[in-house]
PDB file of C-alpha atoms in Angstrom:
ATOM      1  CA  UNK A   6      60.274  47.716 208.544  1.00 51.00           C
ATOM      2  CA  UNK A   7      62.826  50.486 208.157  1.00 50.00           C
ATOM      3  CA  UNK A   8      62.626  53.641 206.098  1.00 48.00           C
ATOM      4  CA  UNK A   9      65.402  54.864 203.855  1.00 54.00           C
ATOM      5  CA  UNK A  10      67.340  57.278 206.067  1.00 47.00           C
ATOM      6  CA  UNK A  11      67.826  59.829 203.315  1.00 47.00           C
ATOM      7  CA  UNK A  12      64.074  60.301 202.992  1.00 62.00           C
ATOM      8  CA  UNK A  13      63.208  61.257 206.547  1.00 71.00           C
ATOM      9  CA  UNK A  14      64.856  62.323 209.765  1.00 82.00           C
ATOM     10  CA  UNK A  15      63.379  61.482 213.177  1.00 86.00           C
ATOM     11  CA  UNK A  16      60.835  64.023 214.365  1.00 94.00           C
ATOM     12  CA  UNK A  17      61.595  66.125 217.428  1.00 95.00           C
ATOM     13  CA  UNK A  18      58.180  67.260 218.693  1.00 96.00           C
ATOM     14  CA  UNK A  19      59.692  70.074 220.746  1.00 96.00           C
ATOM     15  CA  UNK A  20      61.352  71.473 217.621  1.00 96.00           C
ATOM     16  CA  UNK A  21      58.097  71.226 215.696  1.00 96.00           C
ATOM     17  CA  UNK A  22      56.257  73.049 218.453  1.00 95.00           C
ATOM     18  CA  UNK A  23      58.848  75.813 218.691  1.00 95.00           C
ATOM     19  CA  UNK A  24      59.600  76.096 214.978  1.00 95.00           C
ATOM     20  CA  UNK A  25      56.122  76.485 213.502  1.00 95.00           C
ATOM     21  CA  UNK A  26      54.761  80.026 213.156  1.00 95.00           C
ATOM     22  CA  UNK A  27      51.389  79.035 214.532  1.00 96.00           C
ATOM     23  CA  UNK A  28      49.904  82.523 214.495  1.00 94.00           C
ATOM     24  CA  UNK A  29      50.453  82.703 210.729  1.00 97.00           C
ATOM     25  CA  UNK A  30      48.733  79.348 210.207  1.00 97.00           C
ATOM     26  CA  UNK A  31      45.042  78.528 210.327  1.00 96.00           C
ATOM     27  CA  UNK A  32      42.753  75.772 211.550  1.00 96.00           C
ATOM     28  CA  UNK A  33      38.974  75.433 211.230  1.00 95.00           C
ATOM     29  CA  UNK A  34      38.239  78.473 213.392  1.00 96.00           C
ATOM     30  CA  UNK A  35      40.926  80.947 212.420  1.00 94.00           C
ATOM     31  CA  UNK A  36      44.515  81.657 213.525  1.00 95.00           C
ATOM     32  CA  UNK A  37      46.247  78.596 214.934  1.00 96.00           C
ATOM     33  CA  UNK A  38      48.136  80.255 217.780  1.00 96.00           C
ATOM     34  CA  UNK A  39      46.147  78.122 220.236  1.00 96.00           C
ATOM     35  CA  UNK A  40      47.347  74.834 218.757  1.00 96.00           C
ATOM     36  CA  UNK A  41      50.504  74.458 220.910  1.00 96.00           C
ATOM     37  CA  UNK A  42      48.320  74.275 224.027  1.00 96.00           C
ATOM     38  CA  UNK A  43      46.075  71.710 222.317  1.00 96.00           C
ATOM     39  CA  UNK A  44      49.035  69.573 221.292  1.00 97.00           C
ATOM     40  CA  UNK A  45      50.760  69.576 224.667  1.00 97.00           C
ATOM     41  CA  UNK A  46      47.446  68.573 226.197  1.00 97.00           C
ATOM     42  CA  UNK A  47      47.756  65.198 224.445  1.00 97.00           C
ATOM     43  CA  UNK A  48      50.311  64.062 227.019  1.00 96.00           C
ATOM     44  CA  UNK A  49      48.762  65.730 230.073  1.00 96.00           C
ATOM     45  CA  UNK A  50      48.412  63.727 233.301  1.00 95.00           C
ATOM     46  CA  UNK A  51      44.676  64.393 233.392  1.00 97.00           C
ATOM     47  CA  UNK A  52      42.571  62.076 231.205  1.00 97.00           C
ATOM     48  CA  UNK A  53      40.016  64.816 230.671  1.00 97.00           C
ATOM     49  CA  UNK A  54      42.651  67.192 229.301  1.00 97.00           C
ATOM     50  CA  UNK A  55      44.025  64.476 227.007  1.00 97.00           C
ATOM     51  CA  UNK A  56      40.554  63.663 225.754  1.00 96.00           C
ATOM     52  CA  UNK A  57      39.731  67.303 225.008  1.00 97.00           C
ATOM     53  CA  UNK A  58      43.039  67.693 223.180  1.00 97.00           C
ATOM     54  CA  UNK A  59      42.248  64.649 221.060  1.00 96.00           C
ATOM     55  CA  UNK A  60      38.817  66.057 220.336  1.00 96.00           C
ATOM     56  CA  UNK A  61      40.462  69.317 219.226  1.00 96.00           C
ATOM     57  CA  UNK A  62      42.665  67.389 216.807  1.00 96.00           C
ATOM     58  CA  UNK A  63      39.586  66.002 215.130  1.00 95.00           C
ATOM     59  CA  UNK A  64      37.284  69.010 215.283  1.00 95.00           C
ATOM     60  CA  UNK A  65      39.648  71.998 215.077  1.00 96.00           C
ATOM     61  CA  UNK A  66      42.885  70.900 213.376  1.00 97.00           C
ATOM     62  CA  UNK A  67      41.218  68.447 210.970  1.00 96.00           C
ATOM     63  CA  UNK A  68      37.581  69.535 211.109  1.00 94.00           C
ATOM     64  CA  UNK A  69      35.331  67.393 208.895  1.00 93.00           C
ATOM     65  CA  UNK A  70      38.431  65.773 207.364  1.00 94.00           C
ATOM     66  CA  UNK A  71      39.644  69.119 206.015  1.00 95.00           C
ATOM     67  CA  UNK A  72      43.335  69.949 205.701  1.00 97.00           C
ATOM     68  CA  UNK A  73      44.367  73.397 206.969  1.00 97.00           C
ATOM     69  CA  UNK A  74      47.724  75.131 206.948  1.00 97.00           C
ATOM     70  CA  UNK A  75      48.174  74.106 210.591  1.00 98.00           C
ATOM     71  CA  UNK A  76      47.392  70.428 209.938  1.00 98.00           C
ATOM     72  CA  UNK A  77      50.811  69.364 208.615  1.00 98.00           C
ATOM     73  CA  UNK A  78      52.912  70.733 211.513  1.00 98.00           C
ATOM     74  CA  UNK A  79      50.345  69.352 213.960  1.00 98.00           C
ATOM     75  CA  UNK A  80      50.640  65.963 212.259  1.00 98.00           C
ATOM     76  CA  UNK A  81      54.420  66.083 212.610  1.00 98.00           C
ATOM     77  CA  UNK A  82      54.072  66.827 216.315  1.00 98.00           C
ATOM     78  CA  UNK A  83      51.600  63.971 216.762  1.00 98.00           C
ATOM     79  CA  UNK A  84      53.908  61.604 214.901  1.00 98.00           C
ATOM     80  CA  UNK A  85      56.785  62.799 217.071  1.00 97.00           C
ATOM     81  CA  UNK A  86      55.070  61.880 220.348  1.00 98.00           C
ATOM     82  CA  UNK A  87      53.971  58.392 219.283  1.00 97.00           C
ATOM     83  CA  UNK A  88      57.008  56.884 220.999  1.00 96.00           C
ATOM     84  CA  UNK A  89      56.442  58.857 224.206  1.00 96.00           C
ATOM     85  CA  UNK A  90      55.403  56.515 227.011  1.00 96.00           C
ATOM     86  CA  UNK A  91      52.685  58.992 227.928  1.00 95.00           C
ATOM     87  CA  UNK A  92      50.909  58.146 224.670  1.00 96.00           C
ATOM     88  CA  UNK A  93      50.040  54.803 226.244  1.00 96.00           C
ATOM     89  CA  UNK A  94      47.661  56.492 228.668  1.00 96.00           C
ATOM     90  CA  UNK A  95      43.924  56.147 228.285  1.00 95.00           C
ATOM     91  CA  UNK A  96      41.428  58.595 226.825  1.00 95.00           C
ATOM     92  CA  UNK A  97      37.694  58.852 227.260  1.00 95.00           C
ATOM     93  CA  UNK A  98      35.743  56.602 224.892  1.00 91.00           C
ATOM     94  CA  UNK A  99      32.267  56.616 223.449  1.00 85.00           C
ATOM     95  CA  UNK A 100      30.424  53.850 221.532  1.00 81.00           C
ATOM     96  CA  UNK A 101      31.928  55.067 218.250  1.00 79.00           C
ATOM     97  CA  UNK A 102      35.549  55.163 219.422  1.00 83.00           C
ATOM     98  CA  UNK A 103      38.041  52.550 218.373  1.00 85.00           C
ATOM     99  CA  UNK A 104      39.609  50.636 221.267  1.00 90.00           C
ATOM    100  CA  UNK A 105      43.111  51.213 222.547  1.00 94.00           C
ATOM    101  CA  UNK A 106      45.247  53.844 224.309  1.00 96.00           C
ATOM    102  CA  UNK A 107      45.982  57.372 223.158  1.00 96.00           C
ATOM    103  CA  UNK A 108      48.715  56.012 220.858  1.00 97.00           C
ATOM    104  CA  UNK A 109      46.137  54.072 218.835  1.00 97.00           C
ATOM    105  CA  UNK A 110      43.906  57.146 218.668  1.00 96.00           C
ATOM    106  CA  UNK A 111      46.777  59.300 217.417  1.00 97.00           C
ATOM    107  CA  UNK A 112      47.625  56.764 214.738  1.00 98.00           C
ATOM    108  CA  UNK A 113      43.985  56.766 213.694  1.00 97.00           C
ATOM    109  CA  UNK A 114      44.060  60.544 213.410  1.00 97.00           C
ATOM    110  CA  UNK A 115      47.226  60.426 211.310  1.00 98.00           C
ATOM    111  CA  UNK A 116      45.517  57.921 209.023  1.00 97.00           C
ATOM    112  CA  UNK A 117      42.634  60.347 208.550  1.00 96.00           C
ATOM    113  CA  UNK A 118      44.999  63.203 207.736  1.00 98.00           C
ATOM    114  CA  UNK A 119      47.073  61.150 205.293  1.00 98.00           C
ATOM    115  CA  UNK A 120      43.918  59.839 203.665  1.00 97.00           C
ATOM    116  CA  UNK A 121      43.045  63.381 202.572  1.00 97.00           C
ATOM    117  CA  UNK A 122      46.285  63.599 200.601  1.00 97.00           C
ATOM    118  CA  UNK A 123      46.312  60.177 198.942  1.00 97.00           C
ATOM    119  CA  UNK A 124      45.859  59.390 195.246  1.00 96.00           C
ATOM    120  CA  UNK A 125      42.095  59.061 195.519  1.00 95.00           C
ATOM    121  CA  UNK A 126      41.737  62.427 197.255  1.00 96.00           C
ATOM    122  CA  UNK A 127      43.909  64.028 194.582  1.00 96.00           C
ATOM    123  CA  UNK A 128      41.825  62.506 191.798  1.00 96.00           C
ATOM    124  CA  UNK A 129      38.562  63.683 193.350  1.00 96.00           C
ATOM    125  CA  UNK A 130      39.955  67.190 193.794  1.00 95.00           C
ATOM    126  CA  UNK A 131      40.998  67.364 190.155  1.00 96.00           C
ATOM    127  CA  UNK A 132      37.651  65.998 189.002  1.00 95.00           C
ATOM    128  CA  UNK A 133      35.929  68.927 190.687  1.00 94.00           C
ATOM    129  CA  UNK A 134      38.320  71.434 189.166  1.00 95.00           C
ATOM    130  CA  UNK A 135      40.616  71.972 192.145  1.00 94.00           C
ATOM    131  CA  UNK A 136      44.208  70.910 191.360  1.00 95.00           C
ATOM    132  CA  UNK A 137      45.576  69.598 194.678  1.00 94.00           C
ATOM    133  CA  UNK A 138      49.032  70.950 193.884  1.00 95.00           C
ATOM    134  CA  UNK A 139      47.508  74.432 194.160  1.00 95.00           C
ATOM    135  CA  UNK A 140      46.284  73.795 197.715  1.00 96.00           C
ATOM    136  CA  UNK A 141      49.137  74.403 200.211  1.00 96.00           C
ATOM    137  CA  UNK A 142      47.769  72.183 203.029  1.00 97.00           C
ATOM    138  CA  UNK A 143      47.594  69.230 200.614  1.00 97.00           C
ATOM    139  CA  UNK A 144      51.099  69.924 199.332  1.00 97.00           C
ATOM    140  CA  UNK A 145      52.473  70.127 202.879  1.00 97.00           C
ATOM    141  CA  UNK A 146      50.998  66.789 203.924  1.00 98.00           C
ATOM    142  CA  UNK A 147      52.486  65.206 200.791  1.00 97.00           C
ATOM    143  CA  UNK A 148      55.849  66.751 201.601  1.00 96.00           C
ATOM    144  CA  UNK A 149      56.035  65.241 205.088  1.00 97.00           C
ATOM    145  CA  UNK A 150      54.699  61.773 204.220  1.00 97.00           C
ATOM    146  CA  UNK A 151      58.121  60.103 204.560  1.00 96.00           C
ATOM    147  CA  UNK A 152      58.487  61.517 208.072  1.00 96.00           C
ATOM    148  CA  UNK A 153      54.993  60.421 209.010  1.00 97.00           C
ATOM    149  CA  UNK A 154      55.666  56.967 207.614  1.00 97.00           C
ATOM    150  CA  UNK A 155      58.934  56.619 209.512  1.00 95.00           C
ATOM    151  CA  UNK A 156      57.079  57.413 212.742  1.00 96.00           C
ATOM    152  CA  UNK A 157      53.983  55.266 212.157  1.00 97.00           C
ATOM    153  CA  UNK A 158      55.835  52.235 210.763  1.00 96.00           C
ATOM    154  CA  UNK A 159      57.752  51.945 214.046  1.00 95.00           C
ATOM    155  CA  UNK A 160      54.587  50.418 215.538  1.00 97.00           C
ATOM    156  CA  UNK A 161      53.792  47.809 212.902  1.00 96.00           C
ATOM    157  CA  UNK A 162      54.797  45.049 215.308  1.00 95.00           C
ATOM    158  CA  UNK A 163      53.608  46.721 218.508  1.00 96.00           C
ATOM    159  CA  UNK A 164      52.582  44.224 221.233  1.00 96.00           C
ATOM    160  CA  UNK A 165      49.246  46.035 221.684  1.00 97.00           C
ATOM    161  CA  UNK A 166      46.947  44.733 218.925  1.00 97.00           C
ATOM    162  CA  UNK A 167      44.974  47.992 218.843  1.00 97.00           C
ATOM    163  CA  UNK A 168      48.139  50.022 218.295  1.00 97.00           C
ATOM    164  CA  UNK A 169      49.425  47.517 215.743  1.00 97.00           C
ATOM    165  CA  UNK A 170      46.204  47.624 213.722  1.00 98.00           C
ATOM    166  CA  UNK A 171      46.095  51.423 213.840  1.00 97.00           C
ATOM    167  CA  UNK A 172      49.725  51.621 212.678  1.00 98.00           C
ATOM    168  CA  UNK A 173      49.170  49.305 209.712  1.00 98.00           C
ATOM    169  CA  UNK A 174      46.082  51.273 208.746  1.00 97.00           C
ATOM    170  CA  UNK A 175      47.877  54.627 209.079  1.00 98.00           C
ATOM    171  CA  UNK A 176      50.623  53.501 206.715  1.00 98.00           C
ATOM    172  CA  UNK A 177      48.240  52.656 203.853  1.00 98.00           C
ATOM    173  CA  UNK A 178      47.573  56.172 202.463  1.00 98.00           C
ATOM    174  CA  UNK A 179      51.164  57.246 203.088  1.00 98.00           C
ATOM    175  CA  UNK A 180      52.376  54.594 200.642  1.00 97.00           C
ATOM    176  CA  UNK A 181      50.753  56.425 197.727  1.00 97.00           C
ATOM    177  CA  UNK A 182      53.847  58.618 197.916  1.00 97.00           C
ATOM    178  CA  UNK A 183      56.176  57.793 194.983  1.00 96.00           C
ATOM    179  CA  UNK A 184      59.136  57.789 197.390  1.00 95.00           C
ATOM    180  CA  UNK A 185      57.482  55.084 199.511  1.00 96.00           C
ATOM    181  CA  UNK A 186      55.815  52.825 196.953  1.00 95.00           C
ATOM    182  CA  UNK A 187      58.423  50.090 197.371  1.00 94.00           C
ATOM    183  CA  UNK A 188      57.263  49.566 200.972  1.00 95.00           C
ATOM    184  CA  UNK A 189      53.917  48.204 199.782  1.00 96.00           C
ATOM    185  CA  UNK A 190      55.491  44.791 199.239  1.00 94.00           C
ATOM    186  CA  UNK A 191      56.370  44.636 202.922  1.00 91.00           C
ATOM    187  CA  UNK A 192      53.076  46.055 204.163  1.00 96.00           C
ATOM    188  CA  UNK A 193      50.835  43.822 202.040  1.00 96.00           C
ATOM    189  CA  UNK A 194      51.315  40.723 204.252  1.00 96.00           C
ATOM    190  CA  UNK A 195      50.422  42.826 207.300  1.00 96.00           C
ATOM    191  CA  UNK A 196      47.203  43.899 205.613  1.00 96.00           C
ATOM    192  CA  UNK A 197      46.305  40.228 205.334  1.00 95.00           C
ATOM    193  CA  UNK A 198      47.653  39.009 208.672  1.00 94.00           C
ATOM    194  CA  UNK A 199      46.727  41.975 210.878  1.00 96.00           C
ATOM    195  CA  UNK A 200      43.951  44.084 209.350  1.00 95.00           C
ATOM    196  CA  UNK A 201      42.088  41.346 207.481  1.00 94.00           C
ATOM    197  CA  UNK A 202      42.051  39.289 210.706  1.00 93.00           C
ATOM    198  CA  UNK A 203      40.869  42.200 212.865  1.00 94.00           C
ATOM    199  CA  UNK A 204      37.782  42.018 215.050  1.00 92.00           C
ATOM    200  CA  UNK A 205      36.908  45.465 213.672  1.00 93.00           C
ATOM    201  CA  UNK A 206      35.060  45.246 210.368  1.00 92.00           C
ATOM    202  CA  UNK A 207      36.324  48.697 209.397  1.00 93.00           C
ATOM    203  CA  UNK A 208      39.905  47.411 209.385  1.00 95.00           C
ATOM    204  CA  UNK A 209      38.919  44.322 207.421  1.00 95.00           C
ATOM    205  CA  UNK A 210      37.230  46.521 204.842  1.00 95.00           C
ATOM    206  CA  UNK A 211      40.268  48.787 204.700  1.00 96.00           C
ATOM    207  CA  UNK A 212      42.627  45.873 204.105  1.00 96.00           C
ATOM    208  CA  UNK A 213      40.622  44.529 201.163  1.00 95.00           C
ATOM    209  CA  UNK A 214      40.298  47.969 199.597  1.00 95.00           C
ATOM    210  CA  UNK A 215      44.034  48.657 199.864  1.00 96.00           C
ATOM    211  CA  UNK A 216      45.087  45.227 198.594  1.00 96.00           C
ATOM    212  CA  UNK A 217      42.731  45.602 195.644  1.00 95.00           C
ATOM    213  CA  UNK A 218      44.113  49.048 194.812  1.00 95.00           C
ATOM    214  CA  UNK A 219      47.653  47.666 194.993  1.00 96.00           C
ATOM    215  CA  UNK A 220      46.838  44.792 192.629  1.00 94.00           C
ATOM    216  CA  UNK A 221      47.234  42.174 195.365  1.00 92.00           C
ATOM    217  CA  UNK A 222      45.258  38.956 195.705  1.00 87.00           C
ATOM    218  CA  UNK A 223      42.262  39.235 198.081  1.00 88.00           C
ATOM    219  CA  UNK A 224      40.992  35.673 197.695  1.00 86.00           C
ATOM    220  CA  UNK A 225      39.434  34.410 200.905  1.00 82.00           C
ATOM    221  CA  UNK A 226      39.116  37.848 202.490  1.00 85.00           C
ATOM    222  CA  UNK A 227      35.699  39.201 203.299  1.00 76.00           C
ATOM    223  CA  UNK A 228      33.908  41.846 205.345  1.00 67.00           C
ATOM    224  CA  UNK A 229      30.969  40.344 207.167  1.00 60.00           C
ATOM    225  CA  UNK A 230      29.631  43.633 208.522  1.00 54.00           C
ATOM    226  CA  UNK A 231      27.373  45.639 206.226  1.00 49.00           C
ATOM    227  CA  UNK A 232      28.148  49.296 206.858  1.00 50.00           C
ATOM    228  CA  UNK A 233      24.536  50.481 207.084  1.00 44.00           C
ATOM    229  CA  UNK A 234      22.726  47.228 207.798  1.00 42.00           C
ATOM    230  CA  UNK A 235      21.722  48.176 211.325  1.00 36.00           C
ATOM    231  CA  UNK A 236      21.218  51.919 211.005  1.00 37.00           C
ATOM    232  CA  UNK A 237      17.517  51.620 211.816  1.00 39.00           C
ATOM    233  CA  UNK A 238      17.804  48.622 214.080  1.00 38.00           C
ATOM    234  CA  UNK A 239      16.890  48.722 217.753  1.00 40.00           C
ATOM    235  CA  UNK A 240      20.113  46.818 218.490  1.00 36.00           C
ATOM    236  CA  UNK A 241      22.772  48.753 216.657  1.00 37.00           C
ATOM    237  CA  UNK A 242      26.096  46.983 216.080  1.00 39.00           C
ATOM    238  CA  UNK A 243      29.197  47.858 218.008  1.00 36.00           C
ATOM    239  CA  UNK A 244      31.504  49.972 215.823  1.00 37.00           C
ATOM    240  CA  UNK A 245      34.337  47.744 217.030  1.00 36.00           C
ATOM    241  CA  UNK A 246      33.072  44.262 216.136  1.00 39.00           C
ATOM    242  CA  UNK A 247      30.245  42.412 214.424  1.00 42.00           C
ATOM    243  CA  UNK A 248      28.361  42.060 217.714  1.00 41.00           C
ATOM    244  CA  UNK A 249      25.533  44.379 218.889  1.00 38.00           C
ATOM    245  CA  UNK A 250      26.561  47.109 221.297  1.00 34.00           C
ATOM    246  CA  UNK A 251      24.356  47.165 224.377  1.00 35.00           C
ATOM    247  CA  UNK A 252      25.722  50.271 226.052  1.00 33.00           C
TER     248      UNK A 252
END
């Protein structure tokens, strides 16, 4: 899948890092002048450093799924390093992590960011009296969606199934952008063939939800895992598959 060239230029992560006025931006804990060190840590040789940097993405740059003024430039940097071979290195996992290398984790993070600026998020914001167009972090994520899509869609046929699934999933909320709507026709078969066939019930659920929202046929697709069915069970399910996790 290729993106219309006039909509988005390739992302140079070094330019993003040098061009953003991080000290004037904010994350969950105040001024974002510490973000460059967090971002460069994502490609560090040390797995521990990479893992802490990934944790900072989730809990500082995008804390509790919140968009901050520093989130959009951080997302551009993350999208820019997806093609870096160092993104194929491992990160520390826990029972609630999705499988795959750092690249899959970064795609998952970009999905979370984009999800907070999709049509549903906008509708919820308006319903509670907060026009999203008046919230700069939301506006900035919307502005860069074509660039994020160009970067994430490059991995829709990745040989690593975990990366491929994460890429398909990351593209879903980005295609709420009016400039990208025409790409839904190409992505829809991947929702069926990749996400709906995933061993991860979360991806299967995501595929059905997106296809339904897009007016596509979901006949024959199902999610066998009940989200809360085992919350009080002694043998809790693995977050990756339908099978119990015994770790």
